[in-house]
mmCIF file of C-alpha atoms and ligand atoms in Angstrom:
data_model
loop_
_atom_site.group_PDB
_atom_site.id
_atom_site.type_symbol
_atom_site.label_atom_id
_atom_site.label_comp_id
_atom_site.label_asym_id
_atom_site.label_seq_id
_atom_site.Cartn_x
_atom_site.Cartn_y
_atom_site.Cartn_z
ATOM 1 C CA MET A 1 -15.885 -3.993 -25.706
ATOM 2 C CA SER A 2 -16.489 -1.044 -23.406
ATOM 3 C CA ALA A 3 -14.223 -0.293 -20.481
ATOM 4 C CA THR A 4 -16.705 -1.593 -17.962
ATOM 5 C CA THR A 5 -17.858 -4.971 -19.215
ATOM 6 C CA GLN A 6 -15.192 -7.566 -18.674
ATOM 7 C CA THR A 7 -17.540 -10.208 -17.306
ATOM 8 C CA PRO A 8 -21.270 -10.071 -17.967
ATOM 9 C CA VAL A 9 -23.316 -9.540 -14.838
ATOM 10 C CA GLN A 10 -26.108 -11.685 -16.221
ATOM 11 C CA PRO A 11 -26.778 -13.060 -19.690
ATOM 12 C CA SER A 12 -28.730 -10.638 -21.809
ATOM 13 C CA ASN A 13 -31.989 -12.341 -22.669
ATOM 14 C CA HIS A 14 -34.304 -9.375 -22.898
ATOM 15 C CA PRO A 15 -36.863 -9.562 -25.686
ATOM 16 C CA PHE A 16 -36.408 -5.875 -26.484
ATOM 17 C CA ASP A 17 -33.705 -3.550 -27.668
ATOM 18 C CA VAL A 18 -32.534 -1.148 -24.923
ATOM 19 C CA GLN A 19 -30.991 1.252 -27.429
ATOM 20 C CA ASP A 20 -34.287 1.403 -29.269
ATOM 21 C CA PHE A 21 -36.191 1.942 -25.994
ATOM 22 C CA LEU A 22 -33.836 4.788 -25.051
ATOM 23 C CA ALA A 23 -34.082 6.396 -28.486
ATOM 24 C CA THR A 24 -37.871 6.246 -28.755
ATOM 25 C CA ARG A 25 -38.446 7.399 -25.170
ATOM 26 C CA ALA A 26 -35.903 10.224 -25.526
ATOM 27 C CA ALA A 27 -37.860 11.427 -28.556
ATOM 28 C CA ALA A 28 -41.158 11.233 -26.641
ATOM 29 C CA VAL A 29 -39.663 13.015 -23.619
ATOM 30 C CA ASN A 30 -38.250 15.748 -25.873
ATOM 31 C CA LEU A 31 -41.668 16.284 -27.399
ATOM 32 C CA ALA A 32 -43.317 16.483 -23.974
ATOM 33 C CA LEU A 33 -40.636 18.830 -22.600
ATOM 34 C CA ASP A 34 -41.063 21.062 -25.625
ATOM 35 C CA ARG A 35 -44.780 21.341 -24.813
ATOM 36 C CA PHE A 36 -44.224 21.952 -21.094
ATOM 37 C CA LEU A 37 -41.648 24.719 -21.519
ATOM 38 C CA PRO A 38 -42.373 28.303 -22.559
ATOM 39 C CA SER A 39 -41.372 28.818 -26.196
ATOM 40 C CA ALA A 40 -37.913 30.194 -26.994
ATOM 41 C CA ALA A 41 -39.583 33.396 -28.153
ATOM 42 C CA ALA A 42 -41.559 33.946 -24.926
ATOM 43 C CA LYS A 43 -40.378 37.103 -23.175
ATOM 44 C CA PRO A 44 -37.798 37.428 -21.755
ATOM 45 C CA ALA A 45 -36.474 35.356 -24.636
ATOM 46 C CA THR A 46 -32.910 35.091 -23.266
ATOM 47 C CA ILE A 47 -33.924 32.960 -20.307
ATOM 48 C CA HIS A 48 -36.134 30.652 -22.365
ATOM 49 C CA ARG A 49 -33.419 30.212 -24.967
ATOM 50 C CA ALA A 50 -30.910 29.436 -22.203
ATOM 51 C CA MET A 51 -33.226 26.900 -20.520
ATOM 52 C CA ARG A 52 -33.892 25.195 -23.837
ATOM 53 C CA TYR A 53 -30.227 25.297 -24.856
ATOM 54 C CA SER A 54 -29.187 22.987 -22.000
ATOM 55 C CA LEU A 55 -32.381 20.947 -21.870
ATOM 56 C CA PHE A 56 -32.175 20.031 -25.557
ATOM 57 C CA ALA A 57 -28.388 19.710 -25.751
ATOM 58 C CA GLY A 58 -28.503 15.937 -26.258
ATOM 59 C CA GLY A 59 -28.690 14.362 -22.800
ATOM 60 C CA LYS A 60 -29.199 10.613 -22.696
ATOM 61 C CA ARG A 61 -32.566 10.983 -20.871
ATOM 62 C CA LEU A 62 -31.673 8.085 -18.567
ATOM 63 C CA ARG A 63 -33.741 9.343 -15.648
ATOM 64 C CA PRO A 64 -36.932 9.749 -17.694
ATOM 65 C CA ALA A 65 -36.317 6.313 -19.261
ATOM 66 C CA LEU A 66 -36.016 4.767 -15.792
ATOM 67 C CA CYS A 67 -39.179 6.536 -14.670
ATOM 68 C CA LEU A 68 -41.152 5.271 -17.688
ATOM 69 C CA ALA A 69 -39.715 1.746 -17.371
ATOM 70 C CA ALA A 70 -40.659 1.610 -13.673
ATOM 71 C CA ALA A 71 -44.239 2.567 -14.547
ATOM 72 C CA ALA A 72 -44.285 -0.204 -17.175
ATOM 73 C CA ALA A 73 -42.933 -2.747 -14.648
ATOM 74 C CA CYS A 74 -45.928 -1.940 -12.439
ATOM 75 C CA GLY A 75 -48.314 -2.461 -15.344
ATOM 76 C CA ALA A 76 -49.206 1.170 -16.060
ATOM 77 C CA ASP A 77 -49.383 3.203 -19.215
ATOM 78 C CA GLU A 78 -46.086 5.103 -19.621
ATOM 79 C CA GLY A 79 -48.103 8.243 -20.399
ATOM 80 C CA GLU A 80 -49.105 8.446 -16.721
ATOM 81 C CA ALA A 81 -45.434 8.823 -15.799
ATOM 82 C CA MET A 82 -44.452 11.252 -18.566
ATOM 83 C CA PRO A 83 -44.933 14.559 -16.655
ATOM 84 C CA LEU A 84 -42.882 13.214 -13.744
ATOM 85 C CA ALA A 85 -40.213 11.906 -16.135
ATOM 86 C CA CYS A 86 -39.992 15.440 -17.590
ATOM 87 C CA ALA A 87 -39.881 17.038 -14.134
ATOM 88 C CA VAL A 88 -36.939 14.843 -13.127
ATOM 89 C CA GLU A 89 -35.073 15.717 -16.338
ATOM 90 C CA CYS A 90 -35.543 19.458 -15.637
ATOM 91 C CA ILE A 91 -34.037 19.004 -12.162
ATOM 92 C CA HIS A 92 -31.167 16.958 -13.568
ATOM 93 C CA THR A 93 -30.419 19.576 -16.247
ATOM 94 C CA TYR A 94 -30.544 22.424 -13.725
ATOM 95 C CA SER A 95 -28.018 20.582 -11.547
ATOM 96 C CA LEU A 96 -25.677 20.183 -14.539
ATOM 97 C CA VAL A 97 -25.962 23.873 -15.514
ATOM 98 C CA HIS A 98 -25.110 24.941 -11.953
ATOM 99 C CA ASP A 99 -22.444 22.273 -11.533
ATOM 100 C CA ASP A 100 -20.614 23.622 -14.590
ATOM 101 C CA LEU A 101 -20.451 27.205 -13.269
ATOM 102 C CA PRO A 102 -17.051 28.730 -12.424
ATOM 103 C CA ALA A 103 -17.944 28.671 -8.707
ATOM 104 C CA MET A 104 -18.546 24.912 -8.919
ATOM 105 C CA ASP A 105 -16.760 22.614 -11.389
ATOM 106 C CA ASP A 106 -15.930 25.384 -13.869
ATOM 107 C CA ASP A 107 -16.455 23.389 -17.043
ATOM 108 C CA ASP A 108 -16.538 24.557 -20.651
ATOM 109 C CA TYR A 109 -18.292 21.565 -22.224
ATOM 110 C CA ARG A 110 -21.388 19.562 -21.389
ATOM 111 C CA ARG A 111 -23.369 17.189 -23.545
ATOM 112 C CA GLY A 112 -20.872 17.846 -26.332
ATOM 113 C CA LYS A 113 -21.616 21.566 -26.427
ATOM 114 C CA LEU A 114 -20.327 24.701 -24.740
ATOM 115 C CA THR A 115 -21.706 24.996 -21.211
ATOM 116 C CA ASN A 116 -24.618 27.321 -20.536
ATOM 117 C CA HIS A 117 -22.541 30.087 -18.906
ATOM 118 C CA LYS A 118 -20.061 30.002 -21.794
ATOM 119 C CA VAL A 119 -22.871 30.832 -24.213
ATOM 120 C CA PHE A 120 -25.197 33.010 -22.135
ATOM 121 C CA GLY A 121 -22.917 34.340 -19.377
ATOM 122 C CA GLU A 122 -22.902 33.441 -15.703
ATOM 123 C CA ALA A 123 -25.879 35.499 -14.598
ATOM 124 C CA ILE A 124 -28.219 34.006 -17.183
ATOM 125 C CA ALA A 125 -26.852 30.485 -16.562
ATOM 126 C CA ILE A 126 -27.623 30.799 -12.855
ATOM 127 C CA LEU A 127 -31.109 32.029 -13.690
ATOM 128 C CA ALA A 128 -31.626 29.300 -16.309
ATOM 129 C CA GLY A 129 -30.762 26.666 -13.675
ATOM 130 C CA ASP A 130 -33.143 28.318 -11.196
ATOM 131 C CA ALA A 131 -35.877 28.444 -13.827
ATOM 132 C CA LEU A 132 -35.421 24.761 -14.772
ATOM 133 C CA LEU A 133 -35.698 23.764 -11.107
ATOM 134 C CA THR A 134 -38.871 25.814 -10.742
ATOM 135 C CA GLN A 135 -40.189 24.461 -14.046
ATOM 136 C CA ALA A 136 -39.868 20.921 -12.664
ATOM 137 C CA PHE A 137 -42.306 21.725 -9.887
ATOM 138 C CA GLU A 138 -44.659 23.530 -12.243
ATOM 139 C CA ILE A 139 -44.807 20.349 -14.336
ATOM 140 C CA ALA A 140 -45.138 18.011 -11.344
ATOM 141 C CA ALA A 141 -47.863 20.216 -9.888
ATOM 142 C CA GLN A 142 -50.017 19.378 -12.909
ATOM 143 C CA CYS A 143 -50.166 15.674 -11.933
ATOM 144 C CA ARG A 144 -53.520 14.703 -10.534
ATOM 145 C CA GLY A 145 -52.142 12.096 -8.147
ATOM 146 C CA TRP A 146 -53.121 8.435 -7.831
ATOM 147 C CA PRO A 147 -55.188 6.493 -5.256
ATOM 148 C CA ARG A 148 -52.145 5.425 -3.179
ATOM 149 C CA TYR A 149 -50.049 8.513 -3.930
ATOM 150 C CA SER A 150 -51.633 11.912 -3.622
ATOM 151 C CA HIS A 151 -50.552 14.862 -5.697
ATOM 152 C CA GLN A 152 -48.904 16.235 -2.537
ATOM 153 C CA ARG A 153 -46.985 12.972 -1.935
ATOM 154 C CA VAL A 154 -45.543 13.029 -5.444
ATOM 155 C CA VAL A 155 -44.401 16.662 -5.208
ATOM 156 C CA LEU A 156 -42.844 15.933 -1.807
ATOM 157 C CA GLU A 157 -40.912 13.014 -3.307
ATOM 158 C CA LEU A 158 -39.393 15.274 -5.953
ATOM 159 C CA ALA A 159 -38.608 18.092 -3.504
ATOM 160 C CA SER A 160 -36.947 15.725 -1.068
ATOM 161 C CA ALA A 161 -34.650 14.209 -3.719
ATOM 162 C CA ALA A 162 -33.624 17.673 -4.979
ATOM 163 C CA GLY A 163 -33.239 19.263 -1.555
ATOM 164 C CA SER A 164 -30.550 19.955 1.029
ATOM 165 C CA LEU A 165 -30.647 16.419 2.456
ATOM 166 C CA HIS A 166 -30.016 14.708 -0.886
ATOM 167 C CA LEU A 167 -28.894 16.273 -4.199
ATOM 168 C CA ILE A 168 -27.635 19.490 -2.616
ATOM 169 C CA ALA A 169 -26.154 17.633 0.387
ATOM 170 C CA GLY A 170 -24.089 15.528 -2.012
ATOM 171 C CA GLN A 171 -22.871 18.583 -3.861
ATOM 172 C CA VAL A 172 -21.939 20.360 -0.607
ATOM 173 C CA ALA A 173 -19.944 17.330 0.573
ATOM 174 C CA ASP A 174 -18.344 17.085 -2.887
ATOM 175 C CA VAL A 175 -17.281 20.758 -2.849
ATOM 176 C CA GLU A 176 -16.001 20.506 0.738
ATOM 177 C CA GLY A 177 -14.108 17.295 -0.029
ATOM 178 C CA GLU A 178 -12.132 18.716 -2.965
ATOM 179 C CA GLY A 179 -8.377 18.453 -2.465
ATOM 180 C CA ARG A 180 -8.834 16.494 0.781
ATOM 181 C CA ARG A 181 -8.338 12.810 1.522
ATOM 182 C CA ILE A 182 -11.734 11.335 2.182
ATOM 183 C CA SER A 183 -12.744 7.850 3.212
ATOM 184 C CA ILE A 184 -14.676 5.386 1.064
ATOM 185 C CA GLN A 185 -17.638 5.883 3.456
ATOM 186 C CA GLN A 186 -17.562 9.639 2.854
ATOM 187 C CA LEU A 187 -17.356 9.075 -0.899
ATOM 188 C CA ARG A 188 -20.340 6.760 -0.744
ATOM 189 C CA TYR A 189 -22.227 9.456 1.197
ATOM 190 C CA ILE A 190 -21.508 11.919 -1.637
ATOM 191 C CA HIS A 191 -22.462 9.541 -4.458
ATOM 192 C CA GLU A 192 -25.656 8.366 -2.761
ATOM 193 C CA ARG A 193 -26.843 11.948 -2.512
ATOM 194 C CA LYS A 194 -25.350 13.736 -5.497
ATOM 195 C CA THR A 195 -26.269 11.056 -8.015
ATOM 196 C CA SER A 196 -28.216 8.152 -6.590
ATOM 197 C CA ALA A 197 -31.003 10.179 -4.952
ATOM 198 C CA LEU A 198 -32.378 11.507 -8.260
ATOM 199 C CA LEU A 199 -32.056 8.144 -10.033
ATOM 200 C CA ARG A 200 -33.858 6.448 -7.145
ATOM 201 C CA CYS A 201 -36.501 9.180 -7.207
ATOM 202 C CA SER A 202 -36.984 8.617 -10.964
ATOM 203 C CA VAL A 203 -37.908 4.950 -10.536
ATOM 204 C CA ARG A 204 -39.992 5.616 -7.420
ATOM 205 C CA LEU A 205 -41.991 8.297 -9.234
ATOM 206 C CA GLY A 206 -42.560 5.894 -12.132
ATOM 207 C CA GLY A 207 -43.921 3.352 -9.659
ATOM 208 C CA MET A 208 -46.097 5.944 -7.927
ATOM 209 C CA SER A 209 -47.594 7.029 -11.248
ATOM 210 C CA ALA A 210 -48.590 3.367 -11.688
ATOM 211 C CA ASN A 211 -50.225 3.363 -8.249
ATOM 212 C CA CYS A 212 -47.762 0.657 -7.192
ATOM 213 C CA THR A 213 -48.095 -1.317 -3.967
ATOM 214 C CA ALA A 214 -45.868 -0.615 -0.950
ATOM 215 C CA ALA A 215 -43.914 -3.804 -1.704
ATOM 216 C CA GLN A 216 -43.354 -2.744 -5.311
ATOM 217 C CA LEU A 217 -42.208 0.699 -4.162
ATOM 218 C CA LYS A 218 -39.735 -0.919 -1.774
ATOM 219 C CA ALA A 219 -38.380 -3.098 -4.611
ATOM 220 C CA LEU A 220 -38.038 -0.056 -6.888
ATOM 221 C CA THR A 221 -36.268 1.848 -4.109
ATOM 222 C CA ASP A 222 -33.752 -0.983 -3.624
ATOM 223 C CA PHE A 223 -33.247 -1.167 -7.386
ATOM 224 C CA GLY A 224 -32.772 2.632 -7.617
ATOM 225 C CA CYS A 225 -30.277 2.806 -4.726
ATOM 226 C CA ASN A 226 -28.122 0.088 -6.269
ATOM 227 C CA ILE A 227 -28.121 1.316 -9.857
ATOM 228 C CA GLY A 228 -27.664 4.897 -8.590
ATOM 229 C CA LEU A 229 -24.410 4.100 -6.850
ATOM 230 C CA ALA A 230 -23.274 1.835 -9.706
ATOM 231 C CA PHE A 231 -24.022 4.683 -12.160
ATOM 232 C CA GLN A 232 -21.722 7.137 -10.359
ATOM 233 C CA ILE A 233 -18.946 4.555 -9.988
ATOM 234 C CA ILE A 234 -19.136 3.960 -13.752
ATOM 235 C CA ASP A 235 -19.099 7.736 -14.254
ATOM 236 C CA ASP A 236 -15.912 7.947 -12.160
ATOM 237 C CA ILE A 237 -14.382 5.143 -14.256
ATOM 238 C CA LEU A 238 -15.335 6.793 -17.553
ATOM 239 C CA ASP A 239 -13.735 10.036 -16.398
ATOM 240 C CA VAL A 240 -10.358 8.262 -16.406
ATOM 241 C CA THR A 241 -10.831 5.840 -19.282
ATOM 242 C CA GLN A 242 -12.635 7.889 -21.956
ATOM 243 C CA THR A 243 -11.791 10.959 -24.005
ATOM 244 C CA SER A 244 -13.486 14.352 -23.734
ATOM 245 C CA GLN A 245 -14.871 13.831 -27.219
ATOM 246 C CA GLN A 246 -16.426 10.525 -26.225
ATOM 247 C CA LEU A 247 -17.918 11.938 -23.010
ATOM 248 C CA GLY A 248 -19.057 15.286 -24.419
ATOM 249 C CA LYS A 249 -17.501 16.912 -21.343
ATOM 250 C CA THR A 250 -13.965 17.403 -20.079
ATOM 251 C CA ALA A 251 -12.410 14.018 -19.292
ATOM 252 C CA GLY A 252 -9.853 13.644 -16.479
ATOM 253 C CA LYS A 253 -11.535 16.449 -14.558
ATOM 254 C CA ASP A 254 -11.812 14.501 -11.298
ATOM 255 C CA ALA A 255 -8.064 13.892 -11.033
ATOM 256 C CA ALA A 256 -7.256 17.437 -12.156
ATOM 257 C CA SER A 257 -9.449 18.927 -9.444
ATOM 258 C CA GLN A 258 -8.216 16.367 -6.885
ATOM 259 C CA LYS A 259 -11.654 14.885 -6.421
ATOM 260 C CA ALA A 260 -12.073 11.684 -4.516
ATOM 261 C CA THR A 261 -13.490 8.966 -6.780
ATOM 262 C CA TYR A 262 -13.844 5.188 -6.566
ATOM 263 C CA PRO A 263 -10.965 4.549 -9.011
ATOM 264 C CA ALA A 264 -8.763 6.979 -7.052
ATOM 265 C CA ILE A 265 -9.491 5.259 -3.746
ATOM 266 C CA VAL A 266 -9.868 1.554 -4.618
ATOM 267 C CA GLY A 267 -8.500 1.376 -8.178
ATOM 268 C CA LEU A 268 -10.197 0.632 -11.516
ATOM 269 C CA LYS A 269 -10.505 -3.132 -11.102
ATOM 270 C CA LYS A 270 -12.202 -3.004 -7.713
ATOM 271 C CA SER A 271 -14.409 -0.141 -8.892
ATOM 272 C CA ARG A 272 -15.656 -2.213 -11.834
ATOM 273 C CA ALA A 273 -16.254 -5.219 -9.587
ATOM 274 C CA LEU A 274 -18.228 -3.073 -7.172
ATOM 275 C CA ALA A 275 -20.404 -1.607 -9.946
ATOM 276 C CA GLN A 276 -21.105 -5.160 -11.142
ATOM 277 C CA ARG A 277 -22.001 -6.306 -7.623
ATOM 278 C CA LEU A 278 -24.394 -3.375 -7.179
ATOM 279 C CA THR A 279 -26.030 -4.151 -10.531
ATOM 280 C CA ARG A 280 -26.529 -7.775 -9.486
ATOM 281 C CA ARG A 281 -28.219 -6.511 -6.311
ATOM 282 C CA ALA A 282 -30.406 -4.257 -8.435
ATOM 283 C CA PHE A 283 -31.464 -7.281 -10.513
ATOM 284 C CA SER A 284 -32.329 -9.178 -7.309
ATOM 285 C CA ALA A 285 -34.601 -6.346 -6.203
ATOM 286 C CA LEU A 286 -36.611 -6.823 -9.410
ATOM 287 C CA LYS A 287 -37.532 -10.450 -8.668
ATOM 288 C CA ARG A 288 -40.801 -9.266 -7.134
ATOM 289 C CA PHE A 289 -41.955 -8.155 -10.597
ATOM 290 C CA LYS A 290 -41.876 -11.762 -11.834
ATOM 291 C CA GLY A 291 -40.417 -11.083 -15.265
ATOM 292 C CA LYS A 292 -42.346 -7.846 -15.888
ATOM 293 C CA ALA A 293 -39.369 -5.591 -15.180
ATOM 294 C CA GLY A 294 -37.349 -6.545 -18.260
ATOM 295 C CA LEU A 295 -37.045 -2.901 -19.302
ATOM 296 C CA LEU A 296 -35.540 -1.930 -15.947
ATOM 297 C CA GLU A 297 -33.172 -4.893 -16.136
ATOM 298 C CA GLY A 298 -32.101 -3.901 -19.620
ATOM 299 C CA LEU A 299 -31.502 -0.315 -18.521
ATOM 300 C CA ALA A 300 -29.438 -1.434 -15.509
ATOM 301 C CA GLU A 301 -27.326 -3.578 -17.807
ATOM 302 C CA PHE A 302 -26.938 -0.647 -20.185
ATOM 303 C CA LEU A 303 -25.874 1.721 -17.381
ATOM 304 C CA LEU A 304 -23.169 -0.716 -16.363
ATOM 305 C CA SER A 305 -21.777 -1.147 -19.861
ATOM 306 C CA ARG A 306 -22.205 2.422 -21.155
ATOM 307 C CA ASP A 307 -19.179 4.162 -22.603
ATOM 308 C CA ARG A 308 -20.315 7.784 -22.219
HETATM 309 C C1 GRG B 401 -27.284 21.704 -7.328
HETATM 310 C C2 GRG B 401 -25.129 22.691 -8.178
HETATM 311 C C3 GRG B 401 -25.941 21.522 -7.879
HETATM 312 C C4 GRG B 401 -25.462 20.318 -8.074
HETATM 313 C C5 GRG B 401 -26.140 19.096 -7.703
HETATM 314 C C6 GRG B 401 -26.092 16.481 -9.746
HETATM 315 C C7 GRG B 401 -25.100 17.452 -9.249
HETATM 316 C C8 GRG B 401 -25.207 17.921 -7.834
HETATM 317 C C9 GRG B 401 -24.127 17.886 -10.039
HETATM 318 C C10 GRG B 401 -23.987 17.489 -11.460
HETATM 319 C C11 GRG B 401 -22.654 16.983 -11.890
HETATM 320 C C12 GRG B 401 -22.430 15.571 -11.555
HETATM 321 C C13 GRG B 401 -21.050 15.046 -11.601
HETATM 322 C C14 GRG B 401 -23.438 14.831 -11.250
HETATM 323 C C15 GRG B 401 -23.378 13.444 -10.967
HETATM 324 C C16 GRG B 401 -24.421 12.752 -11.797
HETATM 325 C C17 GRG B 401 -23.966 12.596 -13.180
HETATM 326 C C18 GRG B 401 -22.880 11.638 -13.465
HETATM 327 C C19 GRG B 401 -24.557 13.294 -14.124
HETATM 328 C C20 GRG B 401 -24.427 13.060 -15.554
HETATM 329 O O1 GRG B 401 -25.554 12.287 -15.894
HETATM 330 P P1 GRG B 401 -25.795 11.691 -17.345
HETATM 331 O O2 GRG B 401 -24.618 10.876 -17.744
HETATM 332 O O3 GRG B 401 -25.849 13.015 -18.195
HETATM 333 O O4 GRG B 401 -27.107 10.989 -17.325
HETATM 334 P P2 GRG B 401 -26.716 13.385 -19.492
HETATM 335 O O5 GRG B 401 -26.035 14.606 -20.025
HETATM 336 O O6 GRG B 401 -26.697 12.241 -20.442
HETATM 337 O O7 GRG B 401 -28.102 13.698 -19.007
#
């Protein structure tokens, strides 16, 4: 049993295999990303090799999977969501490359491999992160838009999640909070921006690519907010309960760098209970889909019980 599943949040009665969904969609996303990105040989080759090194280092592709599953819940072909799923993954990978830099978390391992700056040097790692962020918008810009969601609306959604009010805001608060006692409210502020914003954006973009109704978008937003926060709480728990080998990155880093985390503030037991409560709320948000959001439910369950 994994560290995070003492009591099931809800009986698993999904007619599909989440692991299989993740594996097949990761393969499809990898294929699409490979097509969207300049080849490793394109000049200057160093930057394209560095971008590809981190992008294809073996990430779980959870954000693209959520994006594709949200499109399916709204009755659309997953193919409509694929460019946006790839754009989100590029932003996520850029944030990891920059987060690992000596000026940030200073990490040597990510996704089970040496971090980008350890292989290519700091200057190229910074540029690879910049290029992945830019690449995300180049990919998203190729979307034609949908009747309820214009091309402009979709690009704005992505920019807002990645910008200084969300992803970057969370990172700034995280950096400024290091070594200081912060409240649970401040920690929630960090997690909602640093982690939850991009997960929420992933499901919202999936819905938009399916031309979802306003009510469906609201339900997806509620789902995304809840699983986003639960995801980071589980990440905090795994940092103390798993090994570096299991995580593919340095375990115990949060405590070593005196970072505020849910386990540090409320303890492991309460942290697990909170992640379970948030996942239950996420399930409730899906009621509107009347049984058509089984993939999203399965993914939420998986995120709660994951061990890496
Ligand atoms: C812009 C520098 C900069 C940072 C933005 C997202 C972020 C803030 C920093 C990344 C590091 C971090 C602790 C992020 C929180 C989200 C998180 C737990 C990421 C790991 O996500 P997984 O488990 O990773 O989905 P894989 O490798 O599977 O894609």
